CSV table of C-alpha atoms in Angstrom, one decimal:
chain,number,residue,atom,x,y,z
A,1114,MET,CA,-137.5,153.6,-147.1
A,1115,MET,CA,-138.4,156.7,-145.7
A,1116,ARG,CA,-138.8,155.5,-141.8
A,1117,ASP,CA,-135.2,153.6,-142.3
A,1118,GLN,CA,-133.6,156.9,-143.5
A,1119,GLN,CA,-135.2,158.5,-140.2
A,1120,ALA,CA,-133.7,155.8,-137.8
A,1121,LYS,CA,-130.3,156.1,-139.6
A,1122,GLU,CA,-130.5,159.9,-139.0
A,1123,LEU,CA,-131.1,159.6,-135.1
A,1124,LEU,CA,-127.9,157.5,-135.2
A,1125,LYS,CA,-126.0,160.1,-137.7
A,1126,LYS,CA,-127.2,163.1,-135.0
A,1127,TYR,CA,-125.8,160.9,-132.1
A,1128,LYS,CA,-122.3,160.7,-133.8
A,1129,ASP,CA,-122.6,164.3,-134.7
A,1130,GLY,CA,-123.4,165.2,-131.3
A,1131,THR,CA,-126.7,167.1,-132.3
A,1132,LEU,CA,-129.1,164.8,-130.1
A,1133,THR,CA,-131.6,167.0,-127.9
A,1134,GLU,CA,-131.9,165.5,-124.6
A,1135,ASP,CA,-135.5,163.8,-125.6
A,1136,GLU,CA,-133.6,162.3,-128.2
A,1137,MET,CA,-130.9,160.8,-126.2
A,1138,ALA,CA,-133.0,160.0,-123.5
A,1139,LEU,CA,-134.8,157.6,-125.8
A,1140,LEU,CA,-132.3,156.6,-127.7
A,1141,GLU,CA,-130.5,155.4,-124.5
A,1142,SER,CA,-133.9,153.9,-123.0
A,1143,TRP,CA,-134.2,151.6,-126.5
A,1144,TYR,CA,-130.3,150.5,-125.8
A,1145,LEU,CA,-131.5,149.7,-122.4
A,1146,SER,CA,-134.7,147.9,-123.1
A,1147,GLN,CA,-132.8,145.7,-125.9
A,1148,GLY,CA,-130.0,145.0,-123.4
A,1149,ARG,CA,-132.2,143.7,-120.8
A,1150,SER,CA,-133.9,141.3,-123.5
A,1151,GLY,CA,-130.8,139.6,-123.9
A,1152,ASP,CA,-131.1,139.8,-127.4
A,1153,ASN,CA,-127.6,141.2,-128.8
A,1154,THR,CA,-127.8,139.4,-132.2
A,1155,LEU,CA,-130.0,141.5,-134.2
A,1156,ASP,CA,-129.4,141.8,-137.7
A,1157,SER,CA,-129.1,145.2,-139.6
A,1158,ASP,CA,-133.2,145.0,-140.7
A,1159,GLU,CA,-134.2,144.3,-137.2
A,1160,LEU,CA,-132.0,147.0,-135.8
A,1161,GLU,CA,-133.5,149.7,-138.0
A,1162,LYS,CA,-137.2,148.4,-137.0
A,1163,GLN,CA,-136.1,149.2,-133.4
A,1164,LEU,CA,-134.8,152.5,-134.1
A,1165,ASP,CA,-138.3,153.5,-136.3
A,1166,VAL,CA,-139.8,152.8,-132.8
A,1167,VAL,CA,-137.4,155.0,-131.2
A,1168,TRP,CA,-137.8,157.9,-134.1
A,1169,ALA,CA,-141.7,157.7,-134.2
A,1170,ALA,CA,-141.7,158.6,-130.3
A,1171,LEU,CA,-139.5,161.7,-131.0
A,1172,PRO,CA,-140.7,165.2,-130.5
A,1173,VAL,CA,-141.6,167.3,-133.4
A,1174,ASN,CA,-139.4,170.4,-132.7
A,1175,ARG,CA,-136.0,169.4,-132.2
A,1176,PRO,CA,-133.6,172.2,-131.0
A,1177,ALA,CA,-130.3,171.1,-131.4
A,1178,VAL,CA,-127.9,170.2,-128.3
A,1179,GLN,CA,-124.8,171.9,-128.7
A,1180,GLY,CA,-121.6,170.0,-127.2
A,1181,LYS,CA,-119.8,167.3,-127.1
A,1182,THR,CA,-121.6,163.5,-127.8
A,1183,ARG,CA,-122.7,161.7,-124.7
A,1184,PRO,CA,-121.4,157.9,-124.5
A,1185,LEU,CA,-124.8,156.0,-124.5
A,1186,LEU,CA,-125.5,153.9,-121.5
A,1187,VAL,CA,-125.9,150.1,-122.5
A,1188,TRP,CA,-126.8,147.2,-120.4
A,1189,ILE,CA,-125.0,144.5,-122.9
A,1190,ALA,CA,-126.3,141.4,-120.9
A,1191,ALA,CA,-124.4,138.9,-122.5
A,1192,ALA,CA,-120.7,140.2,-121.1
A,1193,ALA,CA,-122.2,141.4,-117.9
A,1194,CYS,CA,-121.3,144.8,-118.3
A,1195,ILE,CA,-122.5,148.4,-117.8
A,1196,VAL,CA,-121.3,151.3,-120.0
A,1197,ILE,CA,-122.3,154.6,-118.0
A,1198,ALA,CA,-123.0,157.9,-119.0
A,1199,SER,CA,-120.2,160.4,-118.9
A,1200,THR,CA,-122.2,163.4,-118.0
A,1201,LEU,CA,-123.8,163.7,-114.6
A,1202,ALA,CA,-125.6,160.7,-113.5
A,1203,VAL,CA,-128.9,162.4,-113.2
A,1204,ASN,CA,-129.2,163.2,-116.8
A,1205,VAL,CA,-130.3,159.6,-117.5
A,1206,PHE,CA,-133.2,159.6,-115.5
A,1207,TYR,CA,-134.9,162.5,-116.0
A,1208,LYS,CA,-137.8,161.0,-118.1
A,1209,LYS,CA,-139.9,158.3,-116.6
A,1210,PRO,CA,-139.4,155.7,-119.4
A,1211,VAL,CA,-135.9,155.4,-118.6
A,1212,ALA,CA,-136.2,155.9,-114.6
A,1213,PRO,CA,-134.8,152.6,-112.9
A,1214,GLN,CA,-136.9,151.0,-110.0
A,1215,VAL,CA,-135.1,151.6,-107.1
A,1216,PRO,CA,-135.8,150.6,-103.7
A,1217,ASP,CA,-137.0,153.4,-101.3
A,1218,THR,CA,-134.6,152.8,-98.9
A,1219,ALA,CA,-131.6,153.4,-101.4
A,1220,MET,CA,-133.1,156.8,-101.6
A,1221,ALA,CA,-134.5,157.8,-98.3
A,1222,VAL,CA,-130.7,157.3,-96.9
A,1223,ASP,CA,-128.1,159.1,-98.8
A,1224,ALA,CA,-124.2,160.1,-98.7
A,1225,LEU,CA,-122.9,163.0,-100.1
A,1226,PRO,CA,-119.5,162.7,-102.1
A,1227,GLY,CA,-116.2,163.3,-101.0
A,1228,GLU,CA,-114.7,166.8,-101.1
A,1229,SER,CA,-111.4,168.7,-100.3
A,1230,ARG,CA,-110.4,167.5,-96.7
A,1231,ALA,CA,-106.9,166.3,-94.6
A,1232,LYS,CA,-105.1,166.7,-92.0
A,1233,LEU,CA,-101.5,167.9,-91.5
A,1234,THR,CA,-99.3,166.9,-88.3
A,1235,LEU,CA,-96.3,169.1,-88.2
A,1236,ALA,CA,-92.6,167.7,-87.1
A,1237,ASN,CA,-93.9,169.1,-83.7
A,1238,GLY,CA,-96.8,166.7,-83.3
A,1239,GLN,CA,-99.0,169.7,-84.0
A,1240,SER,CA,-102.4,169.0,-86.1
A,1241,ILE,CA,-103.7,171.2,-88.4
A,1242,MET,CA,-107.5,170.5,-89.9
A,1243,LEU,CA,-106.5,172.0,-93.5
A,1244,HIS,CA,-110.1,171.9,-94.8
A,1245,GLU,CA,-111.2,173.8,-91.5
A,1246,ALA,CA,-108.0,176.4,-91.3
A,1247,GLY,CA,-108.0,179.7,-93.4
A,1248,ASN,CA,-106.3,180.7,-96.3
A,1249,GLY,CA,-102.7,182.0,-95.9
A,1250,LYS,CA,-99.7,181.0,-93.4
A,1251,LEU,CA,-100.5,178.3,-91.5
A,1252,ALA,CA,-97.1,177.4,-89.5
A,1253,GLN,CA,-93.2,177.7,-90.2
A,1254,GLU,CA,-91.3,174.6,-90.9
A,1255,GLY,CA,-87.5,175.4,-90.5
A,1256,GLN,CA,-86.6,177.6,-93.8
A,1257,PHE,CA,-90.3,176.9,-95.1
A,1258,ALA,CA,-93.6,178.9,-94.5
A,1259,VAL,CA,-96.6,176.1,-94.8
A,1260,ILE,CA,-99.4,178.1,-96.7
A,1261,LYS,CA,-102.7,177.5,-97.8
A,1262,THR,CA,-103.6,178.8,-101.4
A,1263,LYS,CA,-107.0,180.4,-102.3
A,1264,GLN,CA,-107.1,177.1,-104.2
A,1265,GLY,CA,-107.2,175.0,-101.2
A,1266,GLU,CA,-103.7,173.6,-102.3
A,1267,LEU,CA,-101.0,173.4,-99.4
A,1268,VAL,CA,-97.9,174.9,-100.4
A,1269,TYR,CA,-94.3,174.9,-98.7
A,1270,GLN,CA,-92.7,178.1,-99.6
A,1271,PHE,CA,-88.8,179.0,-99.0
A,1272,GLU,CA,-88.9,182.2,-96.6
A,1273,LYS,CA,-85.8,182.5,-95.0
A,1274,GLN,CA,-81.9,181.8,-95.6
A,1275,GLY,CA,-79.6,180.5,-93.3
A,1276,ALA,CA,-78.1,177.1,-92.5
A,1277,ALA,CA,-80.6,174.1,-92.7
A,1278,GLU,CA,-82.1,172.9,-89.6
A,1279,ASN,CA,-82.3,169.3,-88.7
A,1280,MET,CA,-84.7,167.5,-90.8
A,1281,GLY,CA,-88.1,167.2,-89.4
A,1282,TYR,CA,-91.3,165.5,-90.8
A,1283,ASN,CA,-94.8,166.3,-91.9
A,1284,THR,CA,-97.5,164.2,-92.5
A,1285,ILE,CA,-100.4,164.9,-94.6
A,1286,THR,CA,-103.3,162.5,-94.0
A,1287,THR,CA,-106.8,162.2,-96.1
A,1288,PRO,CA,-109.6,160.5,-94.5
A,1289,LYS,CA,-112.3,158.6,-96.2
A,1290,ALA,CA,-114.6,161.0,-98.3
A,1291,GLY,CA,-111.6,163.0,-98.6
A,1292,GLN,CA,-108.7,164.4,-101.0
A,1293,TYR,CA,-105.9,166.8,-101.1
A,1294,GLN,CA,-103.5,168.5,-102.9
A,1295,VAL,CA,-100.0,169.5,-101.9
A,1296,LYS,CA,-96.7,171.5,-103.3
A,1297,LEU,CA,-93.6,169.7,-101.4
A,1298,PRO,CA,-90.7,171.9,-100.4
A,1299,ASP,CA,-88.7,171.2,-103.7
A,1300,GLY,CA,-91.8,171.9,-105.7
A,1301,THR,CA,-93.1,168.8,-106.5
A,1302,ARG,CA,-96.9,168.5,-106.4
A,1303,VAL,CA,-98.8,165.6,-105.2
A,1304,TRP,CA,-102.5,164.9,-105.4
A,1305,LEU,CA,-103.8,162.3,-102.3
A,1306,ASN,CA,-107.0,160.5,-103.0
A,1307,ALA,CA,-109.5,159.2,-100.0
A,1308,ALA,CA,-108.0,157.6,-97.2
A,1309,SER,CA,-104.4,158.3,-97.8
A,1310,SER,CA,-101.3,159.9,-96.5
A,1311,ILE,CA,-98.0,161.3,-97.4
A,1312,ARG,CA,-94.8,161.3,-95.3
A,1313,PHE,CA,-92.3,163.8,-96.3
A,1314,PRO,CA,-89.2,165.9,-95.1
A,1315,THR,CA,-89.1,169.5,-94.3
A,1316,VAL,CA,-86.1,169.7,-95.9
A,1317,PHE,CA,-84.8,167.4,-98.6
A,1318,GLN,CA,-81.5,165.9,-98.3
A,1319,ALA,CA,-78.6,166.7,-101.1
A,1320,LYS,CA,-78.4,162.8,-102.5
A,1321,GLU,CA,-82.4,161.8,-102.4
A,1322,ARG,CA,-85.5,162.9,-102.0
A,1323,VAL,CA,-87.6,160.7,-100.4
A,1324,VAL,CA,-91.4,160.3,-99.3
A,1325,GLU,CA,-93.6,157.3,-98.2
A,1326,ILE,CA,-97.2,157.1,-98.9
A,1327,VAL,CA,-100.1,155.2,-98.0
A,1328,GLY,CA,-103.0,154.7,-100.3
A,1329,GLU,CA,-103.4,156.2,-103.9
A,1330,ALA,CA,-101.0,159.3,-104.8
A,1331,TYR,CA,-100.4,160.9,-108.1
A,1332,PHE,CA,-97.4,163.0,-108.4
A,1333,GLU,CA,-95.7,165.7,-110.9
A,1334,VAL,CA,-91.8,165.6,-109.8
A,1335,VAL,CA,-89.7,168.4,-110.7
A,1336,LYS,CA,-86.0,168.0,-111.7
A,1337,VAL,CA,-83.8,168.9,-109.2
A,1338,SER,CA,-79.9,169.4,-109.5
A,1339,LYS,CA,-77.3,170.1,-106.6
A,1340,LYS,CA,-73.6,170.9,-107.4
A,1341,ASP,CA,-74.5,169.8,-111.0
A,1342,LYS,CA,-75.8,166.4,-109.7
A,1343,LYS,CA,-79.5,165.0,-110.3
A,1344,VAL,CA,-80.9,164.4,-107.0
A,1345,PRO,CA,-83.4,161.6,-107.5
A,1346,PHE,CA,-87.1,161.7,-106.3
A,1347,LYS,CA,-88.2,158.2,-104.2
A,1348,VAL,CA,-91.5,156.9,-102.9
A,1349,LYS,CA,-91.6,154.2,-100.7
A,1350,ALA,CA,-95.2,152.3,-101.0
A,1351,GLY,CA,-95.2,149.3,-98.9
A,1352,ASN,CA,-92.3,146.8,-99.9
A,1353,GLN,CA,-92.1,148.9,-103.3
A,1354,LEU,CA,-89.6,151.4,-104.2
A,1355,VAL,CA,-90.4,154.2,-107.0
A,1356,GLU,CA,-87.3,156.2,-108.1
A,1357,VAL,CA,-87.5,159.1,-110.6
A,1358,LEU,CA,-85.9,162.2,-111.6
A,1359,GLY,CA,-88.8,164.2,-112.9
A,1360,THR,CA,-91.9,162.8,-114.4
A,1361,ARG,CA,-95.7,162.2,-113.9
A,1362,PHE,CA,-97.2,159.0,-112.4
A,1363,ASN,CA,-99.6,157.0,-109.9
A,1364,VAL,CA,-99.3,154.8,-107.2
A,1365,ASN,CA,-102.2,153.0,-105.9
A,1366,SER,CA,-101.2,151.1,-102.8
A,1367,TYR,CA,-104.4,150.4,-100.4
A,1368,ALA,CA,-103.7,148.0,-98.1
A,1369,ASP,CA,-107.4,146.5,-99.2
A,1370,GLU,CA,-106.2,146.1,-103.0
A,1371,SER,CA,-104.5,142.7,-103.8
A,1372,THR,CA,-101.5,144.6,-105.5
A,1373,ILE,CA,-99.8,148.1,-105.6
A,1374,LYS,CA,-100.2,149.4,-109.0
A,1375,THR,CA,-97.7,152.1,-110.4
A,1376,THR,CA,-98.8,154.0,-113.8
A,1377,LEU,CA,-96.5,155.9,-115.7
A,1378,LEU,CA,-97.7,158.7,-117.3
A,1379,GLU,CA,-94.5,160.8,-118.7
A,1380,GLY,CA,-90.9,160.2,-118.4
A,1381,SER,CA,-89.3,157.2,-116.9
A,1382,ILE,CA,-89.7,155.5,-113.4
A,1383,LYS,CA,-87.3,152.5,-112.0
A,1384,LEU,CA,-89.2,150.2,-109.5
A,1385,GLU,CA,-87.5,147.8,-106.9
A,1386,ALA,CA,-88.9,145.6,-104.5
A,1387,LYS,CA,-87.5,143.2,-101.9
A,1388,GLY,CA,-86.2,140.5,-103.5
A,1389,ASN,CA,-85.4,141.9,-106.8
A,1390,ASP,CA,-81.8,143.5,-106.8
A,1391,ARG,CA,-82.2,144.7,-110.6
A,1392,GLY,CA,-85.5,146.4,-110.6
A,1393,VAL,CA,-87.7,147.2,-113.6
A,1394,LEU,CA,-88.0,150.1,-115.6
A,1395,LEU,CA,-91.4,151.7,-117.2
A,1396,LYS,CA,-92.3,153.5,-120.1
A,1397,PRO,CA,-95.1,156.1,-120.1
A,1398,GLY,CA,-98.4,154.2,-120.9
A,1399,GLN,CA,-97.5,151.3,-119.0
A,1400,GLN,CA,-98.6,149.9,-115.4
A,1401,ALA,CA,-96.6,147.7,-113.0
A,1402,GLU,CA,-98.3,145.7,-110.5
A,1403,PHE,CA,-96.5,144.2,-107.5
A,1404,ALA,CA,-98.5,141.7,-105.2
A,1405,GLU,CA,-97.7,142.7,-101.6
A,1406,GLY,CA,-98.3,139.3,-99.3
A,1407,SER,CA,-98.1,136.5,-101.9
A,1408,GLU,CA,-95.2,134.5,-103.4
A,1409,LYS,CA,-94.3,137.4,-106.2
A,1410,LYS,CA,-93.6,139.4,-103.1
A,1411,SER,CA,-90.1,137.4,-101.9
A,1412,LYS,CA,-89.1,137.2,-105.6
A,1413,GLY,CA,-89.9,140.9,-106.5
A,1414,VAL,CA,-91.7,140.1,-109.4
A,1415,PHE,CA,-93.4,142.8,-111.4
A,1416,ASP,CA,-96.2,142.1,-113.7
A,1417,ILE,CA,-96.3,145.0,-116.5
A,1418,LYS,CA,-98.8,145.9,-118.9
A,1419,ASN,CA,-100.0,148.8,-120.9
A,1420,VAL,CA,-103.0,150.8,-119.9
A,1421,ASP,CA,-105.2,153.9,-120.8
A,1422,THR,CA,-103.2,156.2,-118.2
A,1423,GLU,CA,-106.7,158.4,-118.3
A,1424,HIS,CA,-108.6,155.6,-116.5
A,1425,VAL,CA,-106.3,155.5,-114.2
A,1426,ILE,CA,-106.0,159.2,-113.0
A,1427,ALA,CA,-109.6,159.9,-113.7
A,1428,TRP,CA,-110.0,160.3,-109.9
A,1429,LYS,CA,-107.6,163.4,-109.9
A,1430,GLU,CA,-109.8,164.8,-112.5
A,1431,GLY,CA,-113.1,164.3,-110.9
A,1432,TYR,CA,-114.4,161.0,-111.7
A,1433,PHE,CA,-115.0,157.0,-111.3
A,1434,ARG,CA,-113.7,155.6,-114.5
A,1435,PHE,CA,-114.2,151.7,-114.8
A,1436,ASP,CA,-112.4,149.5,-117.2
A,1437,ASN,CA,-113.9,146.3,-117.1
A,1438,ILE,CA,-113.5,146.3,-112.9
A,1439,GLY,CA,-115.4,144.0,-111.0
A,1440,LEU,CA,-117.8,144.5,-108.4
A,1441,PRO,CA,-115.8,144.5,-105.5
A,1442,GLU,CA,-113.0,146.8,-106.4
A,1443,LEU,CA,-116.1,149.1,-107.6
A,1444,MET,CA,-117.7,149.0,-104.4
A,1445,ARG,CA,-114.2,149.4,-102.6
A,1446,GLN,CA,-113.8,152.6,-104.4
A,1447,LEU,CA,-117.1,153.8,-103.7
A,1448,SER,CA,-116.6,152.9,-99.9
A,1449,ARG,CA,-113.7,154.9,-99.7
A,1450,TRP,CA,-115.1,158.3,-101.4
A,1451,TYR,CA,-118.5,158.2,-99.6
A,1452,ASP,CA,-116.8,157.0,-96.4
A,1453,MET,CA,-119.5,153.9,-96.2
A,1454,GLU,CA,-119.0,150.4,-95.2
A,1455,VAL,CA,-120.1,147.8,-98.1
A,1456,VAL,CA,-121.7,144.2,-96.9
A,1457,TYR,CA,-122.6,141.5,-99.4
A,1458,GLU,CA,-126.0,139.2,-98.7
A,1459,GLY,CA,-124.9,136.0,-100.3
A,1460,LYS,CA,-122.4,135.6,-103.2
A,1461,SER,CA,-122.2,138.5,-105.2
A,1462,LYS,CA,-122.4,137.9,-109.2
A,1463,GLU,CA,-119.9,137.8,-111.5
A,1464,TYR,CA,-119.8,141.8,-112.9
A,1465,GLU,CA,-117.5,143.9,-115.1
A,1466,PHE,CA,-118.1,147.7,-115.2
A,1467,VAL,CA,-117.1,149.8,-117.8
A,1468,GLY,CA,-117.7,153.6,-118.0
A,1469,GLN,CA,-117.3,156.8,-116.0
A,1470,ILE,CA,-119.5,158.6,-113.7
A,1471,GLU,CA,-118.8,162.0,-111.7
A,1472,ARG,CA,-117.4,161.8,-108.3
A,1473,ASN,CA,-119.5,164.8,-107.2
A,1474,THR,CA,-122.3,162.6,-107.6
A,1475,ARG,CA,-124.5,161.7,-104.8
A,1476,LEU,CA,-124.4,158.0,-103.8
A,1477,SER,CA,-128.3,157.5,-104.4
A,1478,LYS,CA,-127.4,158.6,-108.0
A,1479,VAL,CA,-124.6,156.1,-108.4
A,1480,LEU,CA,-126.7,153.1,-107.2
A,1481,GLN,CA,-129.5,154.0,-109.4
A,1482,ILE,CA,-127.1,153.6,-112.6
A,1483,LEU,CA,-125.5,150.7,-111.3
A,1484,GLU,CA,-129.2,149.3,-110.5
A,1485,LEU,CA,-129.4,149.3,-113.8
A,1486,GLY,CA,-127.4,146.6,-114.5
A,1487,ASP,CA,-129.3,144.6,-112.4
A,1488,VAL,CA,-127.2,144.9,-109.3
A,1489,HIS,CA,-129.5,145.8,-106.3
A,1490,PHE,CA,-128.8,147.4,-103.2
A,1491,ARG,CA,-129.9,149.0,-99.8
A,1492,ILE,CA,-128.4,151.6,-97.4
A,1493,GLU,CA,-128.5,151.4,-93.5
A,1494,ASN,CA,-126.9,153.9,-91.9
A,1495,LYS,CA,-123.4,153.8,-92.9
A,1496,LYS,CA,-123.5,150.5,-94.8
A,1497,ILE,CA,-124.3,149.8,-98.4
A,1498,ILE,CA,-125.6,146.3,-98.3
A,1499,VAL,CA,-125.0,144.3,-102.1
A,1500,THR,CA,-128.3,142.3,-101.8
A,1501,ASP,CA,-127.7,140.4,-104.9
């Protein structure tokens, strides 16, 4: 039948990445309405009938859209799961049939996303607000000049010869709604997520390089050798110690999370904890969870699993990326990035979220997306109130 073929063509265009904006909005709208109905057991004939309705409503002229295919925004009622469109959230709502009914209170009050903001505390106690400082040399720390680049990164650049001075420590702290990048004295690059900090020496010791973090940080560690001996790089996070030589990894150690999550992208790392003399080794693609403040803590037990590393470091690339996470964990991420307090009215429902949203999206747009999954919010001053 011709109409069946047209419906199949719409799906084919989606797979090929040639749908127009109108076509995509209508297709997304159909999926949303289908999901809300709770009917997820359609046979192929019924599916084609539904798609025929979508096709009949399409405009006559359909200029092709260049670029990658956008994942559909789907509400799957049976699984209580939201799949979020991977492009800027507002694209989903530009047509009236798709627009969710968002309370006026959520739209009247808004919050801007986070940005590059941090405070540098020097060894002498002096503080510098990095997002307010101009580019160029900010301070001199022993043999290293502290420089802010045009790209907004903080770099420790070796500047003068001479005997190494007494070790001093610098600390970089990001607030809520802030993140920052730094190149340490040894050349290692670190990305700090919101509400995080890193403490490090201005001169690393010959035997080891040790830093301490709070919150979340992504590392690209350079290899260093002295007198033909490799100098290990160690990261302290709570009661966990990460030891590497040269590699890429992410550590999430927020105090309000139940575990410390360490994820390896490249190379190898060794994890140690109190009560575990042997430690564990991670391979690329693996994540270790260490439960602070529980029975596992005293035993030094690590729970190791394979993960999608792109999900783990999505924050560094400018995205929220959810992989079957619950509402409380999702709201903690929003709280840190938008500098908002989250309050629950009554018992929250059991939801799981899958998908991706750009982190430069205003809070109101993020809440619009979540409300498509029948989660409801209102904003009062600096609070996000989850109403059901």
